[in-house]
Coordinates of C-alpha atoms and ligand atoms in Angstrom, one line a residue:
X1 CA 62.9 149.7 72.3
X2 CA 63.0 147.8 75.6
X3 CA 59.7 147.4 77.4
X4 CA 58.8 148.3 80.9
X5 CA 55.9 147.0 83.0
X6 CA 55.1 147.5 86.7
X7 CA 52.4 146.5 89.1
X8 CA 51.4 147.5 92.7
X9 CA 48.3 146.0 94.2
X10 CA 46.8 143.0 96.1
X11 CA 47.3 140.4 93.4
X12 CA 50.4 138.3 92.7
X13 CA 52.6 140.5 90.5
X14 CA 54.4 137.9 88.4
X15 CA 51.5 136.7 86.2
X16 CA 50.6 140.4 85.4
X17 CA 54.3 141.3 84.7
X18 CA 54.7 138.2 82.5
X19 CA 51.6 139.0 80.4
X20 CA 52.7 142.6 80.1
X21 CA 56.2 141.5 79.0
X22 CA 54.7 139.2 76.3
X23 CA 52.7 142.1 74.9
X24 CA 55.8 144.3 75.0
X25 CA 58.2 141.8 73.5
X26 CA 58.0 143.4 70.1
X27 CA 59.9 146.4 71.5
X28 CA 63.0 144.4 72.4
X29 CA 63.6 140.7 72.9
X30 CA 67.2 139.8 73.7
X31 CA 66.7 139.3 77.4
X32 CA 64.0 139.8 80.1
X33 CA 63.7 140.0 83.8
X34 CA 61.5 140.9 86.8
X35 CA 62.0 142.1 90.3
X36 CA 59.6 141.9 93.3
X37 CA 59.9 143.9 96.5
X38 CA 58.8 142.4 99.8
X39 CA 59.6 143.8 103.2
X40 CA 63.3 143.1 103.7
X41 CA 63.6 141.0 100.5
X42 CA 64.2 141.7 96.9
X43 CA 63.5 138.9 94.4
X44 CA 65.2 139.3 91.0
X45 CA 65.1 136.9 88.1
X46 CA 66.4 137.6 84.7
X47 CA 67.4 135.6 81.7
X48 CA 69.0 136.0 78.2
X49 CA 66.5 135.2 75.4
X50 CA 62.8 135.6 75.0
X51 CA 60.2 136.1 77.7
X52 CA 59.3 132.4 77.4
X53 CA 62.9 131.6 78.5
X54 CA 62.4 133.7 81.6
X55 CA 59.0 132.2 82.3
X56 CA 60.5 128.7 82.5
X57 CA 62.7 129.8 85.4
X58 CA 60.3 131.9 87.4
X59 CA 59.1 130.6 90.7
X60 CA 57.5 133.5 92.6
X61 CA 54.1 133.2 91.0
X62 CA 52.2 133.6 94.2
X63 CA 54.1 136.5 95.8
X64 CA 51.9 139.5 96.4
X65 CA 54.3 142.4 96.1
X66 CA 55.2 145.5 94.0
X67 CA 56.9 144.3 90.9
X68 CA 58.7 145.5 87.8
X69 CA 59.5 143.7 84.5
X70 CA 61.7 144.5 81.5
X71 CA 62.3 143.2 78.1
X72 CA 65.6 144.4 76.6
X73 CA 67.1 145.6 73.3
X74 CA 70.8 145.9 74.1
X75 CA 72.6 149.2 73.7
X76 CA 75.5 149.0 76.2
X77 CA 76.6 145.5 77.1
X78 CA 75.8 142.4 75.0
X79 CA 72.7 140.4 75.6
X80 CA 73.4 138.1 78.6
X81 CA 71.8 137.0 82.0
X82 CA 74.0 139.6 83.8
X83 CA 73.3 142.5 81.5
X84 CA 69.5 141.8 81.5
X85 CA 67.4 144.2 83.6
X86 CA 66.5 144.7 86.5
X87 CA 69.9 145.8 87.9
X88 CA 70.5 146.0 91.6
X89 CA 72.5 148.0 94.1
X90 CA 75.4 146.5 96.2
X91 CA 73.1 145.6 99.1
X92 CA 70.5 144.0 96.9
X93 CA 67.8 146.4 98.3
X94 CA 67.0 148.4 95.2
X95 CA 66.1 147.1 91.7
X96 CA 65.9 149.3 88.6
X97 CA 64.8 148.9 85.0
X98 CA 65.6 151.4 82.4
X99 CA 64.8 152.3 78.8
X100 CA 67.1 154.8 77.1
X101 CA 70.8 155.6 77.5
X102 CA 72.7 157.0 80.5
X103 CA 75.3 158.9 78.5
X104 CA 77.6 159.8 81.4
X105 CA 77.5 156.4 82.9
X106 CA 81.2 155.9 82.6
X107 CA 82.1 158.9 84.7
X108 CA 79.4 157.9 87.3
X109 CA 80.6 154.4 87.4
X110 CA 84.3 155.3 87.8
X111 CA 83.5 157.6 90.7
X112 CA 81.2 155.1 92.4
X113 CA 83.7 152.3 92.0
X114 CA 86.3 154.5 93.8
X115 CA 83.8 154.9 96.6
X116 CA 83.5 151.1 96.9
X117 CA 80.5 150.2 94.8
X118 CA 80.8 146.8 93.1
X119 CA 79.4 146.6 89.6
X120 CA 78.2 143.3 88.0
X121 CA 77.2 144.2 84.5
X122 CA 78.5 146.0 81.5
X123 CA 75.5 148.2 81.2
X124 CA 75.0 152.0 81.5
X125 CA 71.9 151.3 83.6
X126 CA 73.7 149.8 86.5
X127 CA 75.5 153.1 87.2
X128 CA 72.1 154.6 87.9
X129 CA 71.0 152.1 90.5
X130 CA 74.3 152.4 92.4
X131 CA 73.9 156.2 92.2
X132 CA 70.5 155.9 93.8
X133 CA 72.0 153.7 96.5
X134 CA 74.6 156.4 97.1
X135 CA 72.0 159.2 97.2
X136 CA 70.0 157.2 99.7
X137 CA 72.8 157.7 102.2
X138 CA 71.9 161.4 102.2
X139 CA 68.2 161.3 101.6
X140 CA 66.8 158.3 103.4
X141 CA 63.8 157.8 101.2
X142 CA 63.7 156.2 97.8
X143 CA 61.9 159.0 96.0
X144 CA 64.3 161.7 97.0
X145 CA 67.3 159.4 96.2
X146 CA 65.9 158.8 92.7
X147 CA 65.4 162.5 92.2
X148 CA 68.9 163.4 93.5
X149 CA 70.4 160.7 91.2
X150 CA 68.5 161.8 88.1
X151 CA 69.8 165.3 88.5
X152 CA 73.3 164.0 87.9
X153 CA 72.4 161.9 84.9
X154 CA 72.8 162.9 81.2
X155 CA 71.0 161.1 78.5
X156 CA 67.5 159.6 78.2
X157 CA 65.5 157.4 80.5
X158 CA 62.2 155.8 81.3
X159 CA 62.9 154.1 84.7
X160 CA 61.0 152.1 87.3
X161 CA 62.6 151.5 90.7
X162 CA 61.5 149.4 93.7
X163 CA 63.1 148.8 97.1
X164 CA 62.7 146.2 99.8
X165 CA 62.8 149.0 102.3
X166 CA 59.7 150.6 100.8
X167 CA 58.0 147.7 99.2
X168 CA 54.6 149.4 98.7
X169 CA 55.6 151.6 95.8
X170 CA 57.2 151.9 92.4
X171 CA 59.1 155.1 91.6
X172 CA 59.0 156.0 87.9
X173 CA 60.6 158.8 86.0
X174 CA 60.9 159.8 82.4
X175 CA 63.1 161.9 80.1
X176 CA 62.9 161.0 76.5
X177 CA 61.4 157.5 76.9
X178 CA 57.7 157.0 77.2
X179 CA 55.9 155.8 80.4
X180 CA 52.2 155.4 81.1
X181 CA 50.6 154.9 84.5
X182 CA 47.5 152.6 84.4
X183 CA 44.9 153.5 87.1
X184 CA 43.1 150.6 88.6
X185 CA 40.9 149.8 91.7
X186 CA 43.2 149.2 94.7
X187 CA 46.0 148.6 92.2
X188 CA 48.0 150.6 89.7
X189 CA 50.2 149.8 86.8
X190 CA 53.1 151.2 84.9
X191 CA 54.1 150.5 81.3
X192 CA 56.2 151.9 78.5
X193 CA 53.3 151.1 76.1
X194 CA 49.6 150.8 76.8
X195 CA 49.5 147.4 75.2
X196 CA 51.0 145.9 78.4
X197 CA 48.2 147.0 80.6
X198 CA 45.0 147.3 78.6
X199 CA 44.0 143.9 79.9
X200 CA 43.6 145.5 83.3
X201 CA 42.7 149.1 82.8
X202 CA 41.8 151.7 80.2
X203 CA 42.4 154.6 82.5
X204 CA 45.9 156.1 82.0
X205 CA 48.1 159.0 82.9
X206 CA 50.9 159.9 80.6
X207 CA 54.1 160.9 82.4
X208 CA 55.9 163.8 80.8
X209 CA 59.6 164.4 80.4
X210 CA 61.1 165.6 83.6
X211 CA 58.4 164.1 85.8
X212 CA 58.7 161.5 88.6
X213 CA 55.8 159.4 89.8
X214 CA 55.3 157.6 93.1
X215 CA 52.9 154.8 92.4
X216 CA 51.3 153.0 95.3
X217 CA 48.2 150.7 95.1
X218 CA 45.8 153.5 96.1
X219 CA 47.6 156.6 94.9
X220 CA 49.7 158.1 92.2
X221 CA 51.6 161.2 92.9
X222 CA 53.5 163.0 90.2
X223 CA 56.1 165.8 90.6
X224 CA 58.8 167.4 88.6
X225 CA 62.4 166.5 89.1
X226 CA 62.6 169.7 91.2
X227 CA 59.9 168.4 93.5
X228 CA 57.0 170.5 92.4
X229 CA 53.7 168.7 92.4
X230 CA 52.1 168.3 88.9
X231 CA 48.4 167.9 88.1
X232 CA 47.7 165.1 85.7
X233 CA 44.6 164.2 83.7
X234 CA 43.3 160.7 83.6
X235 CA 42.8 159.7 79.9
X236 CA 41.1 156.7 78.2
X237 CA 43.0 154.3 76.0
X238 CA 40.9 153.0 73.2
X239 CA 43.0 150.0 72.0
X240 CA 40.9 147.0 71.3
X241 CA 42.4 143.7 72.6
X242 CA 41.8 142.0 69.3
X243 CA 44.0 144.6 67.7
X244 CA 47.0 143.4 69.7
X245 CA 46.5 139.7 69.2
X246 CA 47.2 137.6 66.1
X247 CA 43.6 136.7 65.5
X248 CA 44.4 133.4 63.7
X249 CA 47.3 134.7 61.5
X250 CA 50.6 133.0 61.9
X251 CA 52.4 136.3 62.3
X252 CA 51.5 139.9 63.2
X253 CA 53.2 141.0 60.0
X254 CA 50.8 138.9 57.8
X255 CA 47.8 140.1 59.9
X256 CA 48.9 143.7 59.4
X257 CA 49.4 143.3 55.7
X258 CA 46.0 141.7 55.3
X259 CA 44.4 144.5 57.4
X260 CA 45.3 147.2 54.9
X261 CA 42.0 147.6 53.1
X262 CA 40.5 148.3 56.5
X263 CA 43.3 150.5 57.8
X264 CA 43.1 152.6 54.7
X265 CA 39.4 153.1 55.2
X266 CA 40.1 154.2 58.8
X267 CA 42.8 156.6 57.6
X268 CA 40.2 158.2 55.3
X269 CA 37.1 158.0 57.4
X270 CA 35.3 161.3 57.6
X271 CA 38.3 163.0 55.9
X272 CA 37.5 162.7 52.2
X273 CA 35.1 165.4 51.1
X274 CA 34.1 163.9 47.7
X275 CA 31.5 166.6 46.9
X276 CA 33.8 169.5 47.7
X277 CA 36.9 167.8 46.3
X278 CA 38.8 168.5 49.4
X279 CA 40.1 166.9 52.6
X280 CA 39.0 167.6 56.2
X281 CA 41.8 167.2 58.7
X282 CA 40.6 168.6 62.0
X283 CA 44.1 168.3 63.5
X284 CA 45.3 170.9 61.0
X285 CA 42.5 173.3 61.5
X286 CA 44.6 175.4 63.9
X287 CA 47.4 175.8 61.4
X288 CA 45.4 176.3 58.1
X289 CA 46.8 179.7 57.4
X290 CA 50.3 178.6 58.3
X291 CA 50.0 175.8 55.7
X292 CA 48.6 178.2 53.2
X293 CA 51.4 180.6 53.6
X294 CA 54.3 178.2 54.1
X295 CA 57.2 178.8 51.7
X296 CA 58.7 175.5 52.5
X297 CA 57.7 172.2 54.0
X298 CA 60.1 169.8 55.6
X299 CA 59.2 166.1 56.2
X300 CA 61.4 164.5 58.8
X301 CA 61.3 160.8 59.6
X302 CA 63.3 157.6 59.9
X303 CA 63.1 154.2 58.1
X304 CA 59.8 153.3 56.6
X305 CA 58.3 156.6 57.7
X306 CA 61.1 158.4 55.8
X307 CA 60.2 156.4 52.6
X308 CA 56.6 157.6 53.1
X309 CA 57.9 161.1 53.5
X310 CA 59.8 160.8 50.2
X311 CA 56.5 159.9 48.4
X312 CA 54.9 162.8 50.2
X313 CA 57.6 165.2 48.9
X314 CA 56.8 164.2 45.3
X315 CA 53.1 164.7 45.9
X316 CA 53.3 168.0 47.7
X317 CA 55.6 169.5 45.1
X318 CA 53.5 168.2 42.1
X319 CA 50.1 169.2 43.4
X320 CA 50.7 171.6 46.3
X321 CA 53.3 173.6 44.3
X322 CA 55.3 174.1 47.4
X323 CA 59.0 173.5 47.9
X324 CA 59.5 170.3 50.0
X325 CA 62.5 168.6 51.5
X326 CA 62.5 165.1 53.1
X327 CA 65.1 164.8 55.8
X328 CA 66.4 161.8 57.8
X329 CA 65.4 162.9 61.2
X330 CA 68.7 161.4 62.5
X331 CA 70.8 163.8 60.4
X332 CA 68.5 166.8 60.7
X333 CA 69.6 168.4 63.9
X334 CA 73.3 167.6 63.5
X335 CA 73.8 169.4 60.3
X336 CA 72.5 172.8 61.5
X337 CA 69.6 172.9 59.0
X338 CA 68.2 176.2 57.8
X339 CA 64.7 176.3 59.3
X340 CA 62.8 179.6 59.7
X341 CA 59.6 180.9 61.2
X342 CA 57.0 180.3 58.6
X343 CA 58.4 176.9 57.6
X344 CA 56.3 173.9 58.3
X345 CA 57.9 170.7 59.5
X346 CA 56.0 167.4 59.5
X347 CA 57.3 164.7 61.7
X348 CA 56.2 161.3 60.4
X349 CA 56.4 158.4 62.9
X350 CA 54.3 155.3 63.4
X351 CA 55.3 155.0 67.0
X352 CA 55.4 158.7 67.7
X353 CA 58.4 157.9 70.0
X354 CA 61.4 157.6 67.7
X355 CA 64.2 159.5 69.5
X356 CA 65.7 160.9 66.3
X357 CA 62.3 162.2 65.0
X358 CA 61.5 163.7 68.4
X359 CA 64.9 165.4 68.4
X360 CA 64.1 166.8 64.9
X361 CA 60.8 168.1 66.2
X362 CA 62.6 169.9 69.1
X363 CA 65.2 171.4 66.6
X364 CA 62.5 172.7 64.3
X365 CA 60.4 174.1 67.1
X366 CA 63.3 175.8 68.6
X367 CA 64.0 177.5 65.2
X368 CA 60.5 178.8 65.1
X369 CA 58.8 176.4 62.5
X370 CA 55.3 175.0 63.0
X371 CA 55.7 171.3 63.9
X372 CA 53.1 168.9 62.8
X373 CA 52.9 165.2 63.6
X374 CA 51.7 162.3 61.4
X375 CA 51.6 159.6 63.9
X376 CA 49.9 156.3 64.5
X377 CA 50.1 155.9 68.3
X378 CA 47.5 158.1 69.9
X379 CA 48.9 160.1 72.8
X380 CA 52.5 159.4 71.8
X381 CA 55.2 162.0 72.5
X382 CA 55.5 163.4 69.0
X383 CA 51.7 163.7 68.8
X384 CA 51.5 165.5 72.1
X385 CA 54.5 167.8 71.4
X386 CA 53.3 168.9 68.0
X387 CA 51.4 172.1 67.2
X388 CA 48.9 170.0 65.3
X389 CA 48.8 166.9 63.2
X390 CA 47.0 164.0 61.7
X391 CA 46.7 160.5 63.2
X392 CA 46.9 157.7 60.6
X393 CA 44.5 155.4 62.6
X394 CA 46.2 152.2 61.5
X395 CA 45.6 150.6 64.9
X396 CA 48.5 149.0 66.9
X397 CA 51.3 147.8 64.6
X398 CA 53.1 145.0 66.4
X399 CA 55.2 143.4 63.6
X400 CA 58.7 145.0 63.7
X401 CA 58.6 145.4 59.9
X402 CA 56.2 148.3 59.3
X403 CA 53.5 147.6 56.7
X404 CA 50.1 149.0 57.3
X405 CA 51.5 152.1 58.9
X406 CA 53.3 152.9 55.6
X407 CA 50.2 152.7 53.4
X408 CA 48.2 154.7 55.9
X409 CA 51.0 157.3 56.1
X410 CA 50.8 157.6 52.3
X411 CA 47.1 158.1 52.4
X412 CA 47.3 160.7 55.1
X413 CA 50.1 162.5 53.1
X414 CA 47.8 162.4 50.1
X415 CA 45.0 164.1 52.1
X416 CA 47.5 166.7 53.4
X417 CA 48.5 167.3 49.8
X418 CA 44.9 167.6 48.7
X419 CA 44.2 170.2 51.4
X420 CA 47.3 172.2 50.6
X421 CA 46.7 171.9 46.8
X422 CA 43.2 173.2 47.2
X423 CA 44.4 176.1 49.2
X424 CA 46.8 176.9 46.4
X425 CA 44.6 176.8 43.4
X426 CA 43.8 173.2 42.6
X427 CA 40.3 173.1 41.0
X428 CA 37.3 171.5 42.7
X429 CA 37.0 169.1 39.8
X430 CA 40.6 167.9 40.1
X431 CA 40.0 167.6 43.9
X432 CA 36.9 165.5 43.3
X433 CA 38.9 163.3 41.0
X434 CA 41.6 162.7 43.6
X435 CA 38.9 162.0 46.3
X436 CA 37.4 159.4 44.0
X437 CA 40.7 157.7 43.4
X438 CA 41.5 157.7 47.1
X439 CA 38.2 156.1 48.0
X440 CA 38.9 153.3 45.5
X441 CA 42.1 152.3 47.1
X442 CA 40.9 149.8 49.8
X443 CA 39.2 147.6 47.2
X444 CA 42.2 147.7 44.9
X445 CA 44.5 146.7 47.8
X446 CA 42.1 143.8 48.5
X447 CA 42.4 142.7 44.9
X448 CA 46.2 142.5 45.3
X449 CA 45.9 140.6 48.6
X450 CA 43.9 138.0 46.7
X451 CA 47.1 137.3 44.7
X452 CA 49.0 136.2 47.9
X453 CA 49.4 132.6 46.8
X454 CA 50.9 133.7 43.4
X455 CA 53.4 135.8 45.3
X456 CA 54.1 132.9 47.7
X457 CA 55.1 130.7 44.7
X458 CA 57.5 133.3 43.5
X459 CA 59.0 133.6 47.0
X460 CA 59.6 129.8 46.9
X461 CA 61.7 130.1 43.8
X462 CA 63.7 133.1 45.0
X463 CA 64.1 132.3 48.6
X464 CA 67.8 131.2 48.3
X465 CA 69.1 134.3 46.6
X466 CA 71.7 136.2 48.5
X467 CA 71.1 139.6 47.0
X468 CA 68.2 141.5 45.5
X469 CA 67.9 144.8 43.6
X470 CA 64.7 146.9 43.6
X471 CA 64.2 149.5 40.9
X472 CA 61.5 152.1 40.6
X473 CA 61.1 155.6 39.1
X474 CA 59.2 158.7 40.2
X475 CA 56.7 157.9 42.9
X476 CA 57.9 154.3 42.8
X477 CA 61.5 155.0 43.6
X478 CA 60.6 155.3 47.4
X479 CA 58.7 152.0 47.0
X480 CA 61.9 150.3 45.7
X481 CA 63.6 151.5 48.9
X482 CA 60.8 150.3 51.0
X483 CA 60.6 146.9 49.3
X484 CA 64.3 146.4 49.8
X485 CA 64.1 147.4 53.4
X486 CA 61.3 144.9 54.1
X487 CA 63.3 142.1 52.6
X488 CA 66.5 143.0 54.5
X489 CA 64.7 143.4 57.8
X490 CA 63.0 140.1 58.0
X491 CA 64.8 137.7 55.7
X492 CA 68.4 139.0 56.2
X493 CA 68.9 139.0 52.4
X494 CA 71.0 141.9 51.2
X495 CA 68.8 144.1 49.1
X496 CA 69.1 147.6 47.6
X497 CA 66.6 150.0 46.2
X498 CA 67.6 152.3 43.4
X499 CA 66.0 154.8 41.1
X500 CA 65.8 152.6 38.0
X501 CA 67.8 155.0 35.8
X502 CA 70.7 155.1 38.3
X503 CA 71.3 151.4 37.8
X504 CA 73.6 152.0 34.8
X505 CA 75.7 154.3 37.0
X506 CA 77.0 151.5 39.1
X507 CA 74.7 148.7 40.4
X508 CA 74.4 147.2 36.9
X509 CA 77.9 145.7 37.6
X510 CA 76.2 143.4 40.1
X511 CA 73.7 141.9 37.7
X512 CA 74.1 138.3 36.6
X513 CA 71.9 135.3 36.4
X514 CA 71.9 135.0 40.2
X515 CA 70.5 138.5 40.8
X516 CA 66.7 138.9 41.2
X517 CA 65.7 142.4 40.2
X518 CA 62.3 143.6 41.3
X519 CA 61.1 146.3 38.9
X520 CA 58.1 148.5 39.7
X521 CA 56.6 149.3 36.3
X522 CA 53.1 150.7 36.5
X523 CA 51.7 152.4 33.5
X524 CA 52.8 155.9 34.4
X525 CA 54.8 158.6 32.6
X526 CA 58.1 156.7 33.1
X527 CA 56.7 153.4 31.7
X528 CA 58.6 153.4 28.4
X529 CA 61.8 154.3 30.2
X530 CA 61.4 151.5 32.7
X531 CA 60.9 149.0 29.9
X532 CA 64.3 150.0 28.7
X533 CA 65.7 149.4 32.2
X534 CA 64.2 145.9 32.3
X535 CA 65.9 145.2 28.9
X536 CA 69.2 146.3 30.4
X537 CA 68.7 143.8 33.3
X538 CA 67.7 141.0 30.9
X539 CA 70.7 141.7 28.7
X540 CA 72.8 140.8 31.7
X541 CA 70.7 137.7 32.5
X542 CA 69.2 139.1 35.7
X543 CA 65.9 137.6 36.9
X544 CA 63.1 140.2 36.6
X545 CA 60.1 140.3 38.9
X546 CA 57.9 143.0 37.4
X547 CA 55.1 144.8 39.2
X548 CA 52.8 145.9 36.4
X549 CA 49.3 147.3 35.9
X550 CA 48.4 145.1 33.0
X551 CA 50.2 142.3 31.2
X552 CA 51.8 144.2 28.5
X553 CA 53.3 141.7 26.0
X554 CA 56.6 143.6 25.9
X555 CA 57.1 143.3 29.6
X556 CA 55.7 139.7 29.6
X557 CA 58.3 138.8 27.1
X558 CA 61.1 140.1 29.2
X559 CA 60.1 139.4 32.8
X560 CA 60.6 136.1 34.6
X561 CA 57.7 136.8 36.9
X562 CA 54.8 139.3 36.7
X563 CA 52.6 140.6 39.5
X564 CA 49.6 142.6 38.5
X565 CA 48.3 145.5 40.6
X566 CA 45.3 147.7 39.6
X567 CA 45.8 151.1 38.0
X568 CA 45.3 154.3 40.0
X569 CA 46.5 157.9 39.9
X570 CA 50.4 158.1 39.7
X571 CA 50.8 159.6 43.1
X572 CA 48.7 156.9 44.7
X573 CA 50.4 154.1 43.0
X574 CA 52.8 153.4 45.9
X575 CA 49.9 152.4 48.1
X576 CA 49.3 149.5 45.7
X577 CA 52.8 148.7 44.4
X578 CA 54.2 148.2 47.9
X579 CA 51.6 145.5 48.8
X580 CA 53.2 142.7 46.6
X581 CA 56.6 143.7 47.9
X582 CA 55.5 143.3 51.5
X583 CA 54.1 139.9 50.7
X584 CA 57.2 138.8 48.8
X585 CA 59.4 139.8 51.7
X586 CA 57.1 138.1 54.1
X587 CA 56.9 134.8 52.3
X588 CA 60.6 134.7 51.5
X589 CA 61.4 135.2 55.2
X590 CA 58.9 132.5 56.2
X591 CA 60.5 130.0 53.8
X592 CA 63.9 130.8 55.1
X593 CA 62.7 130.0 58.6
X594 CA 63.2 133.6 59.9
X595 CA 61.6 135.1 63.0
X596 CA 59.2 137.3 61.2
X597 CA 57.8 139.5 64.0
X598 CA 61.0 139.7 66.0
X599 CA 63.8 139.9 63.4
X600 CA 67.3 139.8 64.9
X601 CA 68.8 143.1 66.2
X602 CA 65.7 145.2 65.5
X603 CA 63.1 146.7 67.8
X604 CA 59.8 148.2 67.0
X605 CA 60.3 151.7 68.3
X606 CA 63.8 153.2 68.4
X607 CA 63.8 155.4 71.5
X608 CA 67.5 155.8 71.6
X609 CA 69.6 157.9 69.3
Ligands
LIG1 O1 57.9 154.6 64.7 P1 58.6 155.2 63.5 O2 57.8 155.3 62.3 O3 59.2 156.6 63.8 O4 59.8 154.3 63.2 C1 60.8 154.6 62.2 C2 61.6 153.4 61.9 O5 62.3 153.0 63.0 C3 60.8 152.3 61.3 O6 60.1 152.6 60.2 C4 61.7 151.1 60.9 O7 62.5 151.4 59.9 C5 60.9 149.8 60.7 N1 61.5 148.7 61.3 C6 60.6 149.6 59.2 O8 60.0 148.4 59.0

């Protein structure tokens, strides 16, 4: 959600900032801007629209100066040139970019306006830059002014500030919004996401909440907001550049769908103990007895990760024989949940930065539960603040619609289930059987991907529909939710997921010849029931797209379209049944001319509440 990039060094800043912004564009893309600080002169250029729009207008390509760049996902103030970041003070000396929300901006603004400050935009961010200007009257230097201003701010921020009075530095600070400092030779970088700087350096320092950094070309100093020096460790980022490029695919989403056989292998590598019928998850070694003794497990997440959590709940209850609740992280802390020491709370998040999920982590921690992360982004805030956890190792996911992260989350949840189930009495034989089924998944996913053209043809026929219904039962109910979410996100078609049996309690009223109904009908214990549900849809002339294991003549006679997926264990079936739904959503959106990787109004990681 919004991207930040910064550069201080001996090279022209604009090309570096632009490249960084392009890599960050998936985080927010309604406007973009840059600022450069030279002695006595601040250059600011910003533009509504994509980074490419900004690029057309830029003209400071050769200026060697400290610079900051921002790509925005609007919260306060509609997308416009004026509301785009950077924002500047009255004297046009200080420029600031910001991710997050300044919650008390109204009070700050009202006071500063009374004191004579003139505001240009409708954003919360501008209040902060004027407040820094005000604090500079007392402090003299930029760093102290930023610190004094931040003490008065409520809300969340990742900020970068430059000034034409101190053009050799960037001041960065974070509370609730990630920032990474890239360490170079006679140059340093700043970014909200490592993707923006891995072209230049792999050495990074993660800024923690409550820290301020002064970044110059030859030094990086970090302190707390109370001005105490902090010691930081330089870490290595391992992202491969090929992973953050499209590699010949027309969209990141398609690339990420197609990568799934490999990402599933990566999620399982070294973790499936076939001989022992168990899972090895080193990140949970420290909490083994906590897991063994937990009376209750809570899975908290948002969006697609929440859907994965729902599948996890079914698995853990069936095999782990432990009571599990899946919670919307965004609701969790506001409803005063009962969480006790001894409970285990898993936070599931691809980005590891989702503000609501992080808030759920804090709530659970404060109530004494063990908090464990299931994250993709290595070094992300949730991963670092957890007591333990498991990385899903899906590699960078750039497409806003999550695909490969979902299937990897499912596989990791299966491994966690196996571990807990073995602790609680599952036999070695059953464990071995599960391991074998897990290891078969990548090739089964590959077999479904080979059917992409078939699915594309179905997409062509259904692309003009205005509504879709997705139905599934048991393990495939969350898949119905996820399939509907994928379609909504990228094609803007209204879609709803339902437990198939709930259809007759309301949604059936919507069914007519114009309503495509995707029914997930693998050969599991609810198979016969779901055939009845298909019959109910057909009786009302709905169009049925059935996801099946084998072409059963009864379903074939009823369904308008059939998509086959290989058989697997019930609890692993979502890893396979979601694949055709990802492809269906993708091809429908392509055929409707939608912006696949940057769907309207969305951003990849939601770092505001
Ligand atoms: O990074 P997270 O997994 O915490 O993100 C959670 C949701 O914001 C995310 O899954 C969102 O729903 C995606 N756009 C789904 O495709």
